[in-house]
Amino acid sequence: MPKNALLKIDEMEVTLPVMTGSEGEKAVDARKLRQDTGYIFYDQGYGNTGSCESTITYLDGDNGILRHRGYPIEQLAEHSEFVETAYLIIHGELPTPEQRKNFGQLLRQHAHIETQMQKLFEGFPKEAPAMVMLSSLVGSLAAFYPQLATNNFERDLQQFDLAAAIAISKIRTLGALVYRHKHGLPFLHPKDVPFCDNFLHLMFSEPYQDYAAIPEVTRALNLILLMHADHEQNCSTSTTRMVGSSGANLFSSLSAAIGALSGPLHGGANVAVMQMLQSIHDEHDDGTRFIQAAKDGTKSHRLMGFGHAVYRNFDPRAKLVGKACDIVLTKLGKSDPLLAIAKNLEQAALKDDYFISRKLYPNVDFYSGIIFRALGIPTEMFTVMFAIGRSPGWIANWKEVASNSKGRIYRPRQLYVGPVKRDYVPMAKRG
Ligand code: SDX
């Protein structure tokens, strides 16, 4: 195992330490590179750059491995549920029965949204995008819970467990209320029921007619949220760390993360997948024509839900969600023509050299929309579902930043390629 890397630039030679992760990943420690050489590394999009050491999630993109605190996603999908996995991701260990009970109670205790905070909804046009509203509302938690959001790590960490529970529970409730606001439905009070049952109640109950969640539906919702719980240093999680590294409180960091997740290349992909499948269906295409267009490489015809910045193999979550699609639709006695199209696209792409050569496989977003739709969740809410699921991962990463006594503010460098020094030109001499 190399201890050092030798960097030779012309006559200059520097030795850089090599770091090794607990799964054998190797890194060249570049923290002294600029000081020792005057050079920086250039790595657009940070695809080859580690911004932190983390103990939360391990991803092996080449072998399609995903583990949370060492537990394989396949085992968590089979044996765990969203709230238990959220506890694991945030606190580092599976909860004891007592810890699980207390955590669940804390989430129920903070499921409501105060009347004062509900007034914020009045300012949002109903047509406002759900994720824009959610980002603003989550950021406002820092206004309603200032004692948990002091922008002082030491003080905020003392209240972390409460702030974390409030964040997870309120993001769920705010997500449901955004839906009701957009549809002009009255807001409901949460019930003293488990996390996913409460979400479905807050979304779909009528003022005098409670939504009756069947076990298959809450089980499917638990699975799909668990599948989204954390994913290493993805765009929105890195955003959480970037914002938190300035000392910003948890709620402000989560608000920024929601903004990052809303993009179509990230969490917005599950909406883009459904729009893609629907347009293929509307054009009476079984996917064959679309695949051909996707291979042209034009961004407008990307095979949404395919490809990944890290996985160069199957996204293990896509396999699990894809399997759950069949089970959920069968249990609910539903069929979805878009599922057949999705399967056609997957089969065709997995045999096509364009996708094989670029190592493009289905990612978590490819099938998730089918399940959300089967659960009655409208497309406009899919990325909100992703945010509800990802909240534990963001929270755990914020805590790592806040707890790192040797931590530094995230401040990447750049390569300046703009105009060199020039003198000011008075207005009279311009044009
Ligand atoms: C998520 O980071 C995470 O972990 C994210 C996530 C999480 O849990 O947080 O896993 C969730 O965001 C999943 C990804 C959801 N996004 C999509 O499904 C959008 C469609 N996929 C792509 O836009 C793309 O694959 C990305 C953005 C996901 C990854 O982009 P990369 O790694 O920067 O790949 P690239 O854009 O450099 O493309 C490499 C090549 C290009 O072709 P060439 O220039 O080599 O000819 O592959 C092509 C691209 O044109 N390509 C695709 C494609 N994705 C990449 N061609 C057709 N369809 C696609 N989907």
JSON list of C-alpha atoms in Angstrom, two decimals, residues 252-352:
[
{"chain": "A", "resi": 252, "resn": "SER", "atom": "CA", "xyz": [-30.69, 26.91, 6.60]},
{"chain": "A", "resi": 253, "resn": "SER", "atom": "CA", "xyz": [-28.39, 24.15, 5.31]},
{"chain": "A", "resi": 254, "resn": "LEU", "atom": "CA", "xyz": [-31.38, 21.87, 4.59]},
{"chain": "A", "resi": 255, "resn": "SER", "atom": "CA", "xyz": [-33.14, 24.67, 2.72]},
{"chain": "A", "resi": 256, "resn": "ALA", "atom": "CA", "xyz": [-30.12, 24.99, 0.42]},
{"chain": "A", "resi": 257, "resn": "ALA", "atom": "CA", "xyz": [-30.00, 21.21, -0.05]},
{"chain": "A", "resi": 258, "resn": "ILE", "atom": "CA", "xyz": [-33.64, 21.21, -1.18]},
{"chain": "A", "resi": 259, "resn": "GLY", "atom": "CA", "xyz": [-32.77, 23.84, -3.77]},
{"chain": "A", "resi": 260, "resn": "ALA", "atom": "CA", "xyz": [-29.93, 21.67, -5.08]},
{"chain": "A", "resi": 261, "resn": "LEU", "atom": "CA", "xyz": [-32.14, 18.55, -5.16]},
{"chain": "A", "resi": 262, "resn": "SER", "atom": "CA", "xyz": [-34.79, 20.32, -7.26]},
{"chain": "A", "resi": 263, "resn": "GLY", "atom": "CA", "xyz": [-32.59, 20.31, -10.39]},
{"chain": "A", "resi": 264, "resn": "PRO", "atom": "CA", "xyz": [-33.58, 17.88, -13.21]},
{"chain": "A", "resi": 265, "resn": "LEU", "atom": "CA", "xyz": [-30.13, 16.27, -13.24]},
{"chain": "A", "resi": 266, "resn": "HIS", "atom": "CA", "xyz": [-30.51, 15.37, -9.55]},
{"chain": "A", "resi": 267, "resn": "GLY", "atom": "CA", "xyz": [-33.71, 14.91, -7.58]},
{"chain": "A", "resi": 268, "resn": "GLY", "atom": "CA", "xyz": [-35.85, 16.45, -10.32]},
{"chain": "A", "resi": 269, "resn": "ALA", "atom": "CA", "xyz": [-35.02, 13.43, -12.48]},
{"chain": "A", "resi": 270, "resn": "ASN", "atom": "CA", "xyz": [-37.91, 11.37, -11.10]},
{"chain": "A", "resi": 271, "resn": "VAL", "atom": "CA", "xyz": [-40.33, 13.97, -12.48]},
{"chain": "A", "resi": 272, "resn": "ALA", "atom": "CA", "xyz": [-38.41, 14.07, -15.77]},
{"chain": "A", "resi": 273, "resn": "VAL", "atom": "CA", "xyz": [-38.60, 10.25, -16.00]},
{"chain": "A", "resi": 274, "resn": "MET", "atom": "CA", "xyz": [-42.39, 10.27, -15.72]},
{"chain": "A", "resi": 275, "resn": "GLN", "atom": "CA", "xyz": [-42.70, 13.12, -18.25]},
{"chain": "A", "resi": 276, "resn": "MET", "atom": "CA", "xyz": [-40.42, 11.13, -20.58]},
{"chain": "A", "resi": 277, "resn": "LEU", "atom": "CA", "xyz": [-42.44, 7.91, -20.15]},
{"chain": "A", "resi": 278, "resn": "GLN", "atom": "CA", "xyz": [-45.73, 9.79, -20.61]},
{"chain": "A", "resi": 279, "resn": "SER", "atom": "CA", "xyz": [-44.52, 11.47, -23.81]},
{"chain": "A", "resi": 280, "resn": "ILE", "atom": "CA", "xyz": [-43.34, 8.12, -25.18]},
{"chain": "A", "resi": 281, "resn": "HIS", "atom": "CA", "xyz": [-46.75, 6.66, -24.34]},
{"chain": "A", "resi": 282, "resn": "ASP", "atom": "CA", "xyz": [-48.60, 9.59, -25.91]},
{"chain": "A", "resi": 283, "resn": "GLU", "atom": "CA", "xyz": [-46.61, 9.17, -29.12]},
{"chain": "A", "resi": 284, "resn": "HIS", "atom": "CA", "xyz": [-47.62, 5.48, -29.24]},
{"chain": "A", "resi": 285, "resn": "ASP", "atom": "CA", "xyz": [-43.94, 4.59, -29.05]},
{"chain": "A", "resi": 286, "resn": "ASP", "atom": "CA", "xyz": [-42.92, 1.47, -27.12]},
{"chain": "A", "resi": 287, "resn": "GLY", "atom": "CA", "xyz": [-39.62, 3.19, -26.37]},
{"chain": "A", "resi": 288, "resn": "THR", "atom": "CA", "xyz": [-37.75, 2.06, -29.47]},
{"chain": "A", "resi": 289, "resn": "ARG", "atom": "CA", "xyz": [-37.86, 5.45, -31.19]},
{"chain": "A", "resi": 290, "resn": "PHE", "atom": "CA", "xyz": [-36.97, 7.27, -28.00]},
{"chain": "A", "resi": 291, "resn": "ILE", "atom": "CA", "xyz": [-33.91, 5.10, -27.36]},
{"chain": "A", "resi": 292, "resn": "GLN", "atom": "CA", "xyz": [-32.67, 5.98, -30.86]},
{"chain": "A", "resi": 293, "resn": "ALA", "atom": "CA", "xyz": [-33.10, 9.69, -30.11]},
{"chain": "A", "resi": 294, "resn": "ALA", "atom": "CA", "xyz": [-31.40, 9.33, -26.72]},
{"chain": "A", "resi": 295, "resn": "LYS", "atom": "CA", "xyz": [-28.34, 7.89, -28.43]},
{"chain": "A", "resi": 296, "resn": "ASP", "atom": "CA", "xyz": [-27.98, 11.10, -30.40]},
{"chain": "A", "resi": 297, "resn": "GLY", "atom": "CA", "xyz": [-26.72, 12.45, -27.10]},
{"chain": "A", "resi": 298, "resn": "THR", "atom": "CA", "xyz": [-28.89, 15.56, -27.28]},
{"chain": "A", "resi": 299, "resn": "LYS", "atom": "CA", "xyz": [-29.70, 16.73, -23.79]},
{"chain": "A", "resi": 300, "resn": "SER", "atom": "CA", "xyz": [-33.37, 17.08, -24.80]},
{"chain": "A", "resi": 301, "resn": "HIS", "atom": "CA", "xyz": [-33.54, 13.34, -25.38]},
{"chain": "A", "resi": 302, "resn": "ARG", "atom": "CA", "xyz": [-31.56, 12.09, -22.44]},
{"chain": "A", "resi": 303, "resn": "LEU", "atom": "CA", "xyz": [-32.84, 8.80, -21.11]},
{"chain": "A", "resi": 304, "resn": "MET", "atom": "CA", "xyz": [-33.86, 10.30, -17.80]},
{"chain": "A", "resi": 305, "resn": "GLY", "atom": "CA", "xyz": [-33.38, 7.94, -14.88]},
{"chain": "A", "resi": 306, "resn": "PHE", "atom": "CA", "xyz": [-30.37, 6.44, -16.61]},
{"chain": "A", "resi": 307, "resn": "GLY", "atom": "CA", "xyz": [-26.74, 7.16, -15.90]},
{"chain": "A", "resi": 308, "resn": "HIS", "atom": "CA", "xyz": [-25.05, 8.24, -12.71]},
{"chain": "A", "resi": 309, "resn": "ALA", "atom": "CA", "xyz": [-22.10, 10.32, -11.70]},
{"chain": "A", "resi": 310, "resn": "VAL", "atom": "CA", "xyz": [-20.76, 7.47, -9.53]},
{"chain": "A", "resi": 311, "resn": "TYR", "atom": "CA", "xyz": [-22.40, 4.16, -10.47]},
{"chain": "A", "resi": 312, "resn": "ARG", "atom": "CA", "xyz": [-20.73, 2.58, -13.47]},
{"chain": "A", "resi": 313, "resn": "ASN", "atom": "CA", "xyz": [-22.88, -0.45, -12.76]},
{"chain": "A", "resi": 314, "resn": "PHE", "atom": "CA", "xyz": [-26.50, -0.94, -11.70]},
{"chain": "A", "resi": 315, "resn": "ASP", "atom": "CA", "xyz": [-27.68, 1.44, -8.98]},
{"chain": "A", "resi": 316, "resn": "PRO", "atom": "CA", "xyz": [-28.66, -1.17, -6.35]},
{"chain": "A", "resi": 317, "resn": "ARG", "atom": "CA", "xyz": [-31.62, 1.01, -5.39]},
{"chain": "A", "resi": 318, "resn": "ALA", "atom": "CA", "xyz": [-32.98, 0.86, -8.94]},
{"chain": "A", "resi": 319, "resn": "LYS", "atom": "CA", "xyz": [-33.11, -2.94, -8.75]},
{"chain": "A", "resi": 320, "resn": "LEU", "atom": "CA", "xyz": [-34.90, -2.86, -5.40]},
{"chain": "A", "resi": 321, "resn": "VAL", "atom": "CA", "xyz": [-37.38, -0.16, -6.46]},
{"chain": "A", "resi": 322, "resn": "GLY", "atom": "CA", "xyz": [-37.96, -1.89, -9.80]},
{"chain": "A", "resi": 323, "resn": "LYS", "atom": "CA", "xyz": [-38.80, -5.14, -7.98]},
{"chain": "A", "resi": 324, "resn": "ALA", "atom": "CA", "xyz": [-41.10, -3.26, -5.59]},
{"chain": "A", "resi": 325, "resn": "CYS", "atom": "CA", "xyz": [-42.98, -1.76, -8.54]},
{"chain": "A", "resi": 326, "resn": "ASP", "atom": "CA", "xyz": [-44.35, -5.14, -9.56]},
{"chain": "A", "resi": 327, "resn": "ILE", "atom": "CA", "xyz": [-45.25, -6.07, -5.97]},
{"chain": "A", "resi": 328, "resn": "VAL", "atom": "CA", "xyz": [-46.98, -2.75, -5.21]},
{"chain": "A", "resi": 329, "resn": "LEU", "atom": "CA", "xyz": [-48.96, -2.67, -8.46]},
{"chain": "A", "resi": 330, "resn": "THR", "atom": "CA", "xyz": [-50.06, -6.29, -8.02]},
{"chain": "A", "resi": 331, "resn": "LYS", "atom": "CA", "xyz": [-51.03, -5.79, -4.35]},
{"chain": "A", "resi": 332, "resn": "LEU", "atom": "CA", "xyz": [-52.96, -2.65, -5.26]},
{"chain": "A", "resi": 333, "resn": "GLY", "atom": "CA", "xyz": [-54.56, -4.41, -8.21]},
{"chain": "A", "resi": 334, "resn": "LYS", "atom": "CA", "xyz": [-53.26, -1.68, -10.47]},
{"chain": "A", "resi": 335, "resn": "SER", "atom": "CA", "xyz": [-51.44, -1.72, -13.79]},
{"chain": "A", "resi": 336, "resn": "ASP", "atom": "CA", "xyz": [-49.50, 1.13, -15.31]},
{"chain": "A", "resi": 337, "resn": "PRO", "atom": "CA", "xyz": [-48.72, 1.30, -19.04]},
{"chain": "A", "resi": 338, "resn": "LEU", "atom": "CA", "xyz": [-45.73, 3.45, -18.21]},
{"chain": "A", "resi": 339, "resn": "LEU", "atom": "CA", "xyz": [-44.17, 0.53, -16.29]},
{"chain": "A", "resi": 340, "resn": "ALA", "atom": "CA", "xyz": [-44.22, -1.59, -19.44]},
{"chain": "A", "resi": 341, "resn": "ILE", "atom": "CA", "xyz": [-42.54, 1.24, -21.37]},
{"chain": "A", "resi": 342, "resn": "ALA", "atom": "CA", "xyz": [-39.95, 1.66, -18.58]},
{"chain": "A", "resi": 343, "resn": "LYS", "atom": "CA", "xyz": [-39.14, -2.05, -18.76]},
{"chain": "A", "resi": 344, "resn": "ASN", "atom": "CA", "xyz": [-38.86, -1.87, -22.57]},
{"chain": "A", "resi": 345, "resn": "LEU", "atom": "CA", "xyz": [-36.43, 1.04, -22.27]},
{"chain": "A", "resi": 346, "resn": "GLU", "atom": "CA", "xyz": [-34.38, -0.77, -19.66]},
{"chain": "A", "resi": 347, "resn": "GLN", "atom": "CA", "xyz": [-34.16, -3.98, -21.68]},
{"chain": "A", "resi": 348, "resn": "ALA", "atom": "CA", "xyz": [-33.31, -2.11, -24.89]},
{"chain": "A", "resi": 349, "resn": "ALA", "atom": "CA", "xyz": [-30.69, 0.13, -23.24]},
{"chain": "A", "resi": 350, "resn": "LEU", "atom": "CA", "xyz": [-28.98, -2.76, -21.46]},
{"chain": "A", "resi": 351, "resn": "LYS", "atom": "CA", "xyz": [-28.38, -4.41, -24.85]},
{"chain": "A", "resi": 352, "resn": "ASP", "atom": "CA", "xyz": [-27.33, -1.24, -26.67]}
]
